PDB file of C-alpha atoms and ligand atoms in Angstrom:
ATOM      1  CA  MET X1470       5.848-136.662 -39.430  1.00  0.00           C
ATOM      2  CA  ASP X1471       9.633-136.113 -39.697  1.00  0.00           C
ATOM      3  CA  GLY X1472      12.190-138.273 -37.899  1.00  0.00           C
ATOM      4  CA  ARG X1473      12.362-136.066 -34.855  1.00  0.00           C
ATOM      5  CA  ASN X1474       8.593-135.962 -34.375  1.00  0.00           C
ATOM      6  CA  LEU X1475       8.406-139.692 -34.883  1.00  0.00           C
ATOM      7  CA  ARG X1476      11.029-140.275 -32.200  1.00  0.00           C
ATOM      8  CA  THR X1477       9.183-137.885 -29.876  1.00  0.00           C
ATOM      9  CA  ALA X1478       5.881-139.654 -30.499  1.00  0.00           C
ATOM     10  CA  VAL X1479       7.447-143.054 -29.853  1.00  0.00           C
ATOM     11  CA  ALA X1480       9.111-141.761 -26.699  1.00  0.00           C
ATOM     12  CA  LEU X1481       5.774-140.354 -25.509  1.00  0.00           C
ATOM     13  CA  MET X1482       4.001-143.630 -26.081  1.00  0.00           C
ATOM     14  CA  LEU X1483       6.534-145.364 -23.849  1.00  0.00           C
ATOM     15  CA  LEU X1484       6.113-142.902 -21.010  1.00  0.00           C
ATOM     16  CA  PRO X1485       4.059-143.967 -18.041  1.00  0.00           C
ATOM     17  CA  LEU X1486       0.835-141.985 -17.845  1.00  0.00           C
ATOM     18  CA  ALA X1487       1.069-141.087 -14.180  1.00  0.00           C
ATOM     19  CA  ALA X1488       2.645-137.749 -13.280  1.00  0.00           C
ATOM     20  CA  SER X1489       6.381-138.064 -13.554  1.00  0.00           C
ATOM     21  CA  ALA X1490       9.373-135.781 -13.615  1.00  0.00           C
ATOM     22  CA  ALA X1491      10.085-137.061 -17.118  1.00  0.00           C
ATOM     23  CA  ASP X1492       6.743-135.878 -18.524  1.00  0.00           C
ATOM     24  CA  PRO X1493       7.155-133.354 -21.327  1.00  0.00           C
ATOM     25  CA  ALA X1494       5.933-129.888 -20.330  1.00  0.00           C
ATOM     26  CA  TRP X1495       2.801-130.063 -22.487  1.00  0.00           C
ATOM     27  CA  ILE X1496       1.365-132.892 -20.374  1.00  0.00           C
ATOM     28  CA  GLY X1497       1.611-130.801 -17.230  1.00  0.00           C
ATOM     29  CA  GLU X1498      -0.036-127.914 -19.058  1.00  0.00           C
ATOM     30  CA  ALA X1499      -2.823-130.190 -20.348  1.00  0.00           C
ATOM     31  CA  ARG X1500      -3.421-131.580 -16.869  1.00  0.00           C
ATOM     32  CA  THR X1501      -3.726-128.061 -15.450  1.00  0.00           C
ATOM     33  CA  VAL X1502      -6.191-126.998 -18.160  1.00  0.00           C
ATOM     34  CA  ALA X1503      -8.331-130.155 -17.939  1.00  0.00           C
ATOM     35  CA  THR X1504      -8.567-130.037 -14.148  1.00  0.00           C
ATOM     36  CA  SER X1505      -9.351-126.303 -14.014  1.00  0.00           C
ATOM     37  CA  VAL X1506     -12.885-126.500 -15.442  1.00  0.00           C
ATOM     38  CA  PRO X1507     -14.691-129.245 -13.422  1.00  0.00           C
ATOM     39  CA  PRO X1508     -14.338-127.574  -9.978  1.00  0.00           C
ATOM     40  CA  LYS X1509     -15.766-124.325 -11.405  1.00  0.00           C
ATOM     41  CA  LEU X1510     -18.739-126.158 -12.903  1.00  0.00           C
ATOM     42  CA  LEU X1511     -19.271-128.075  -9.669  1.00  0.00           C
ATOM     43  CA  ALA X1512     -19.384-124.815  -7.677  1.00  0.00           C
ATOM     44  CA  VAL X1513     -22.018-123.349 -10.022  1.00  0.00           C
ATOM     45  CA  LEU X1514     -24.039-126.578  -9.928  1.00  0.00           C
ATOM     46  CA  ARG X1515     -23.979-126.694  -6.134  1.00  0.00           C
ATOM     47  CA  ALA X1516     -25.100-123.067  -5.867  1.00  0.00           C
ATOM     48  CA  GLU X1517     -27.903-123.579  -8.406  1.00  0.00           C
ATOM     49  CA  ILE X1518     -29.133-126.768  -6.735  1.00  0.00           C
ATOM     50  CA  ASP X1519     -29.185-124.994  -3.360  1.00  0.00           C
ATOM     51  CA  LYS X1520     -31.222-122.194  -4.919  1.00  0.00           C
ATOM     52  CA  GLY X1521     -33.727-124.027  -7.126  1.00  0.00           C
ATOM     53  CA  GLY X1522     -33.253-127.766  -6.682  1.00  0.00           C
ATOM     54  CA  PRO X1523     -31.672-130.011  -9.324  1.00  0.00           C
ATOM     55  CA  GLU X1524     -34.463-129.281 -11.829  1.00  0.00           C
ATOM     56  CA  GLY X1525     -33.490-125.601 -11.620  1.00  0.00           C
ATOM     57  CA  ALA X1526     -29.844-126.448 -12.379  1.00  0.00           C
ATOM     58  CA  ILE X1527     -30.401-128.383 -15.607  1.00  0.00           C
ATOM     59  CA  ALA X1528     -30.613-125.319 -17.841  1.00  0.00           C
ATOM     60  CA  THR X1529     -27.593-123.818 -16.069  1.00  0.00           C
ATOM     61  CA  CYS X1530     -25.617-126.984 -16.647  1.00  0.00           C
ATOM     62  CA  SER X1531     -26.241-127.007 -20.380  1.00  0.00           C
ATOM     63  CA  GLU X1532     -25.278-123.332 -20.684  1.00  0.00           C
ATOM     64  CA  VAL X1533     -22.550-122.934 -18.079  1.00  0.00           C
ATOM     65  CA  ALA X1534     -20.543-126.041 -18.977  1.00  0.00           C
ATOM     66  CA  PRO X1535     -19.876-124.975 -22.594  1.00  0.00           C
ATOM     67  CA  GLN X1536     -19.339-121.375 -21.496  1.00  0.00           C
ATOM     68  CA  LEU X1537     -16.658-122.385 -18.966  1.00  0.00           C
ATOM     69  CA  ALA X1538     -15.053-124.597 -21.617  1.00  0.00           C
ATOM     70  CA  ARG X1539     -15.010-121.675 -24.076  1.00  0.00           C
ATOM     71  CA  GLU X1540     -13.407-119.346 -21.552  1.00  0.00           C
ATOM     72  CA  ALA X1541     -10.734-121.876 -20.594  1.00  0.00           C
ATOM     73  CA  SER X1542     -10.156-122.540 -24.283  1.00  0.00           C
ATOM     74  CA  GLN X1543      -9.632-118.864 -25.079  1.00  0.00           C
ATOM     75  CA  ALA X1544      -7.278-118.448 -22.127  1.00  0.00           C
ATOM     76  CA  SER X1545      -5.199-121.556 -22.837  1.00  0.00           C
ATOM     77  CA  GLY X1546      -5.329-122.237 -26.581  1.00  0.00           C
ATOM     78  CA  TRP X1547      -6.556-125.824 -26.000  1.00  0.00           C
ATOM     79  CA  ALA X1548      -9.815-127.056 -27.587  1.00  0.00           C
ATOM     80  CA  ILE X1549     -11.896-128.363 -24.681  1.00  0.00           C
ATOM     81  CA  ARG X1550     -15.015-130.520 -24.500  1.00  0.00           C
ATOM     82  CA  ARG X1551     -16.699-133.301 -22.548  1.00  0.00           C
ATOM     83  CA  VAL X1552     -17.495-136.744 -23.911  1.00  0.00           C
ATOM     84  CA  SER X1553     -19.132-139.897 -22.597  1.00  0.00           C
ATOM     85  CA  LEU X1554     -19.765-143.486 -23.667  1.00  0.00           C
ATOM     86  CA  ARG X1555     -23.398-142.843 -22.641  1.00  0.00           C
ATOM     87  CA  GLN X1556     -23.965-139.233 -23.564  1.00  0.00           C
ATOM     88  CA  ARG X1557     -26.774-136.873 -22.674  1.00  0.00           C
ATOM     89  CA  ASN X1558     -25.870-134.093 -25.092  1.00  0.00           C
ATOM     90  CA  PRO X1559     -25.969-135.778 -28.520  1.00  0.00           C
ATOM     91  CA  LYS X1560     -22.801-133.834 -29.416  1.00  0.00           C
ATOM     92  CA  ALA X1561     -20.816-135.423 -26.582  1.00  0.00           C
ATOM     93  CA  VAL X1562     -20.046-138.530 -28.646  1.00  0.00           C
ATOM     94  CA  PRO X1563     -16.402-139.637 -28.396  1.00  0.00           C
ATOM     95  CA  ASP X1564     -14.192-140.143 -31.460  1.00  0.00           C
ATOM     96  CA  ASP X1565     -12.233-143.421 -31.781  1.00  0.00           C
ATOM     97  CA  TRP X1566      -9.308-142.270 -29.635  1.00  0.00           C
ATOM     98  CA  GLU X1567     -11.658-140.917 -26.973  1.00  0.00           C
ATOM     99  CA  ARG X1568     -13.824-144.058 -27.012  1.00  0.00           C
ATOM    100  CA  ALA X1569     -10.797-146.327 -26.542  1.00  0.00           C
ATOM    101  CA  THR X1570      -9.610-144.084 -23.700  1.00  0.00           C
ATOM    102  CA  LEU X1571     -12.994-144.099 -21.936  1.00  0.00           C
ATOM    103  CA  GLN X1572     -13.128-147.894 -22.225  1.00  0.00           C
ATOM    104  CA  ASP X1573      -9.622-148.080 -20.796  1.00  0.00           C
ATOM    105  CA  PHE X1574     -10.639-145.769 -17.911  1.00  0.00           C
ATOM    106  CA  ASP X1575     -13.570-148.094 -17.113  1.00  0.00           C
ATOM    107  CA  ARG X1576     -11.231-151.107 -17.094  1.00  0.00           C
ATOM    108  CA  ARG X1577      -8.678-149.358 -14.897  1.00  0.00           C
ATOM    109  CA  ALA X1578     -11.349-148.167 -12.447  1.00  0.00           C
ATOM    110  CA  ALA X1579     -12.766-151.705 -12.272  1.00  0.00           C
ATOM    111  CA  ALA X1580      -9.243-152.951 -11.535  1.00  0.00           C
ATOM    112  CA  GLY X1581      -9.063-150.645  -8.533  1.00  0.00           C
ATOM    113  CA  GLU X1582      -7.378-147.458  -9.770  1.00  0.00           C
ATOM    114  CA  ASN X1583      -8.671-144.212  -8.293  1.00  0.00           C
ATOM    115  CA  PRO X1584     -11.134-142.889 -10.927  1.00  0.00           C
ATOM    116  CA  ALA X1585     -10.349-139.291  -9.963  1.00  0.00           C
ATOM    117  CA  THR X1586      -6.755-139.533 -11.228  1.00  0.00           C
ATOM    118  CA  LEU X1587      -7.292-141.485 -14.456  1.00  0.00           C
ATOM    119  CA  GLU X1588      -5.725-139.696 -17.404  1.00  0.00           C
ATOM    120  CA  ARG X1589      -4.224-140.367 -20.795  1.00  0.00           C
ATOM    121  CA  ALA X1590      -1.823-138.171 -22.711  1.00  0.00           C
ATOM    122  CA  GLU X1591      -0.563-138.843 -26.199  1.00  0.00           C
ATOM    123  CA  ALA X1592       1.009-136.935 -29.072  1.00  0.00           C
ATOM    124  CA  VAL X1593      -0.771-138.165 -32.195  1.00  0.00           C
ATOM    125  CA  SER X1594      -0.153-137.386 -35.853  1.00  0.00           C
ATOM    126  CA  VAL X1595      -3.036-135.856 -37.824  1.00  0.00           C
ATOM    127  CA  ASP X1596      -2.340-135.136 -41.505  1.00  0.00           C
ATOM    128  CA  GLY X1597       1.366-134.772 -40.801  1.00  0.00           C
ATOM    129  CA  GLN X1598       0.825-132.395 -37.879  1.00  0.00           C
ATOM    130  CA  THR X1599       1.518-133.461 -34.296  1.00  0.00           C
ATOM    131  CA  VAL X1600      -1.502-132.898 -32.051  1.00  0.00           C
ATOM    132  CA  TRP X1601      -1.320-133.135 -28.290  1.00  0.00           C
ATOM    133  CA  ARG X1602      -4.292-134.981 -26.820  1.00  0.00           C
ATOM    134  CA  TYR X1603      -5.194-135.378 -23.175  1.00  0.00           C
ATOM    135  CA  MET X1604      -8.185-136.889 -21.377  1.00  0.00           C
ATOM    136  CA  ARG X1605      -9.124-136.883 -17.727  1.00  0.00           C
ATOM    137  CA  ALA X1606     -11.916-138.996 -16.208  1.00  0.00           C
ATOM    138  CA  LEU X1607     -14.946-137.398 -14.534  1.00  0.00           C
ATOM    139  CA  PRO X1608     -16.087-139.770 -11.797  1.00  0.00           C
ATOM    140  CA  THR X1609     -19.682-139.710 -10.586  1.00  0.00           C
ATOM    141  CA  GLN X1610     -20.072-138.110  -7.173  1.00  0.00           C
ATOM    142  CA  GLU X1611     -23.062-138.019  -4.848  1.00  0.00           C
ATOM    143  CA  LEU X1612     -24.251-134.665  -6.225  1.00  0.00           C
ATOM    144  CA  CYS X1613     -24.227-135.970  -9.801  1.00  0.00           C
ATOM    145  CA  LEU X1614     -26.861-138.602  -8.927  1.00  0.00           C
ATOM    146  CA  ASN X1615     -29.516-135.861  -8.836  1.00  0.00           C
ATOM    147  CA  CYS X1616     -29.354-135.835 -12.622  1.00  0.00           C
ATOM    148  CA  HIS X1617     -27.336-138.942 -13.607  1.00  0.00           C
ATOM    149  CA  GLY X1618     -28.467-141.496 -11.009  1.00  0.00           C
ATOM    150  CA  PRO X1619     -30.863-144.414 -11.546  1.00  0.00           C
ATOM    151  CA  ALA X1620     -34.032-143.190 -13.307  1.00  0.00           C
ATOM    152  CA  ASP X1621     -36.282-144.187 -10.414  1.00  0.00           C
ATOM    153  CA  LYS X1622     -34.174-142.076  -8.042  1.00  0.00           C
ATOM    154  CA  LEU X1623     -34.516-138.865 -10.079  1.00  0.00           C
ATOM    155  CA  SER X1624     -37.187-136.404  -9.006  1.00  0.00           C
ATOM    156  CA  ALA X1625     -40.255-136.191 -11.238  1.00  0.00           C
ATOM    157  CA  ALA X1626     -39.319-132.600 -12.139  1.00  0.00           C
ATOM    158  CA  VAL X1627     -35.802-133.616 -13.196  1.00  0.00           C
ATOM    159  CA  ARG X1628     -37.120-136.569 -15.213  1.00  0.00           C
ATOM    160  CA  ALA X1629     -39.625-134.340 -17.022  1.00  0.00           C
ATOM    161  CA  GLN X1630     -36.993-131.733 -17.945  1.00  0.00           C
ATOM    162  CA  LEU X1631     -34.514-134.325 -19.116  1.00  0.00           C
ATOM    163  CA  GLN X1632     -37.168-135.997 -21.256  1.00  0.00           C
ATOM    164  CA  SER X1633     -38.101-132.782 -23.017  1.00  0.00           C
ATOM    165  CA  ARG X1634     -34.562-131.408 -23.468  1.00  0.00           C
ATOM    166  CA  TYR X1635     -32.727-134.670 -24.146  1.00  0.00           C
ATOM    167  CA  PRO X1636     -35.124-137.200 -25.688  1.00  0.00           C
ATOM    168  CA  ASN X1637     -32.204-139.548 -26.450  1.00  0.00           C
ATOM    169  CA  ASP X1638     -30.548-139.229 -23.025  1.00  0.00           C
ATOM    170  CA  LEU X1639     -28.278-142.164 -22.180  1.00  0.00           C
ATOM    171  CA  ALA X1640     -26.704-140.556 -19.114  1.00  0.00           C
ATOM    172  CA  VAL X1641     -28.755-141.983 -16.260  1.00  0.00           C
ATOM    173  CA  GLY X1642     -28.273-145.071 -14.105  1.00  0.00           C
ATOM    174  CA  TYR X1643     -24.840-144.173 -12.748  1.00  0.00           C
ATOM    175  CA  SER X1644     -23.626-144.881  -9.224  1.00  0.00           C
ATOM    176  CA  VAL X1645     -20.984-143.083  -7.161  1.00  0.00           C
ATOM    177  CA  GLY X1646     -17.449-143.814  -8.376  1.00  0.00           C
ATOM    178  CA  GLN X1647     -18.458-144.848 -11.891  1.00  0.00           C
ATOM    179  CA  ILE X1648     -16.923-142.813 -14.675  1.00  0.00           C
ATOM    180  CA  ARG X1649     -19.574-140.451 -16.055  1.00  0.00           C
ATOM    181  CA  GLY X1650     -17.377-139.221 -18.894  1.00  0.00           C
ATOM    182  CA  ALA X1651     -14.200-137.252 -19.391  1.00  0.00           C
ATOM    183  CA  MET X1652     -12.716-133.889 -20.167  1.00  0.00           C
ATOM    184  CA  THR X1653     -10.997-134.142 -23.532  1.00  0.00           C
ATOM    185  CA  ILE X1654      -8.615-131.478 -24.726  1.00  0.00           C
ATOM    186  CA  ARG X1655      -6.328-131.077 -27.710  1.00  0.00           C
ATOM    187  CA  LYS X1656      -3.891-128.617 -29.201  1.00  0.00           C
ATOM    188  CA  PRO X1657      -1.669-128.732 -32.283  1.00  0.00           C
ATOM    189  CA  GLN X1658       1.990-128.792 -31.294  1.00  0.00           C
ATOM    190  CA  PRO X1659       3.176-125.206 -31.947  1.00  0.00           C
TER     191      PRO X1659
HETATM  192  C1  LIG T1097     -28.560-130.417 -12.326  1.00  0.00           C
HETATM  193  C2  LIG T1097     -28.407-131.618 -13.079  1.00  0.00           C
HETATM  194  C3  LIG T1097     -27.007-132.165 -13.270  1.00  0.00           C
HETATM  195  C4  LIG T1097     -26.089-132.478 -12.314  1.00  0.00           C
HETATM  196  C5  LIG T1097     -26.222-132.334 -10.810  1.00  0.00           C
HETATM  197  C6  LIG T1097     -24.943-133.001 -13.017  1.00  0.00           C
HETATM  198  N1  LIG T1097     -25.154-133.016 -14.361  1.00  0.00           N
HETATM  199 FE1  LIG T1097     -23.922-133.694 -15.793  1.00  0.00          FE
HETATM  200  N2  LIG T1097     -25.178-133.085 -17.213  1.00  0.00           N
HETATM  201  C7  LIG T1097     -26.406-132.489 -16.977  1.00  0.00           C
HETATM  202  C8  LIG T1097     -26.946-132.024 -18.230  1.00  0.00           C
HETATM  203  C9  LIG T1097     -28.285-131.303 -18.409  1.00  0.00           C
HETATM  204  C10 LIG T1097     -26.002-132.362 -19.212  1.00  0.00           C
HETATM  205  C11 LIG T1097     -26.069-132.043 -20.696  1.00  0.00           C
HETATM  206  C12 LIG T1097     -25.415-130.681 -20.875  1.00  0.00           C
HETATM  207  C13 LIG T1097     -25.400-130.236 -22.300  1.00  0.00           C
HETATM  208  O1  LIG T1097     -26.474-129.950 -22.844  1.00  0.00           O
HETATM  209  O2  LIG T1097     -24.311-130.168 -22.859  1.00  0.00           O
HETATM  210  C14 LIG T1097     -24.901-133.009 -18.532  1.00  0.00           C
HETATM  211  C15 LIG T1097     -23.770-133.462 -19.192  1.00  0.00           C
HETATM  212  C16 LIG T1097     -22.693-134.026 -18.558  1.00  0.00           C
HETATM  213  C17 LIG T1097     -21.489-134.486 -19.230  1.00  0.00           C
HETATM  214  C18 LIG T1097     -21.177-134.338 -20.716  1.00  0.00           C
HETATM  215  C19 LIG T1097     -21.402-135.576 -21.492  1.00  0.00           C
HETATM  216  C20 LIG T1097     -22.860-135.841 -21.756  1.00  0.00           C
HETATM  217  O3  LIG T1097     -23.319-136.893 -21.292  1.00  0.00           O
HETATM  218  O4  LIG T1097     -23.551-134.991 -22.383  1.00  0.00           O
HETATM  219  C21 LIG T1097     -20.684-135.003 -18.274  1.00  0.00           C
HETATM  220  C22 LIG T1097     -19.321-135.637 -18.480  1.00  0.00           C
HETATM  221  C23 LIG T1097     -21.350-134.830 -17.010  1.00  0.00           C
HETATM  222  N3  LIG T1097     -22.581-134.237 -17.215  1.00  0.00           N
HETATM  223  C24 LIG T1097     -20.823-135.199 -15.796  1.00  0.00           C
HETATM  224  C25 LIG T1097     -21.387-134.849 -14.580  1.00  0.00           C
HETATM  225  C26 LIG T1097     -20.748-135.093 -13.312  1.00  0.00           C
HETATM  226  C27 LIG T1097     -19.421-135.795 -13.126  1.00  0.00           C
HETATM  227  C28 LIG T1097     -21.558-134.566 -12.360  1.00  0.00           C
HETATM  228  C29 LIG T1097     -21.310-134.462 -10.872  1.00  0.00           C
HETATM  229  C30 LIG T1097     -20.074-133.832 -10.482  1.00  0.00           C
HETATM  230  C31 LIG T1097     -22.723-134.019 -13.037  1.00  0.00           C
HETATM  231  N4  LIG T1097     -22.580-134.207 -14.377  1.00  0.00           N
HETATM  232  C32 LIG T1097     -23.780-133.427 -12.396  1.00  0.00           C
HETATM  233  C33 LIG T1097     -27.022-132.351 -15.775  1.00  0.00           C
HETATM  234  C34 LIG T1097     -26.415-132.502 -14.552  1.00  0.00           C
END
């Protein structure tokens, strides 16, 4: 990292994380990208649940979520994925930065912050290259409980599908307002 990048990184670390006029442009861009995918997925989920119940939406969820992420990635140039401290997809394991962020989101939500607006943005240095990283919390809503709620509240059909597709599923037992996971996106500084 040269002197200028170092100063930028230090300046970024000192910035408050809430939206502010002083945010560098990349944070606004990251926020737009990270908040564009979840509403699209939610709309598909709702439609599928209306059509075939939650058990009918499980396959859709595992295919549509990565597909929407791929499309948004191609359109924006940001690498996009979802992670969780208690993942369902075994690939959704957070790295150290993501884990620390998810733990911080849990603390901030417990302290009364609105889980829907929790975010973290940071320019980090990876092998001498500055990488922009941004995470945005995904709070559990009522609809999510169909597939992420307490195990005894899931329908038998949902339980059966989850057991066969995700034998190591950790993503049940949530209640409304808890943080289910987060969108995590990154892009090398051009
Ligand atoms: C129809 C069932 C269903 C509903 C409803 C549902 N999910 Fe999921 N969720 C899944 C499945 C299945 C996966 C694993 C997808 C995969 O294979 O990548 C998943 C994965 C996730 C992940 C990725 C991390 C992980 O644990 O693998 C997050 C985050 C997530 N869901 C959040 C939510 C939120 C928030 C809601 C409500 C807005 C929600 N889900 C509603 C079935 C559902």
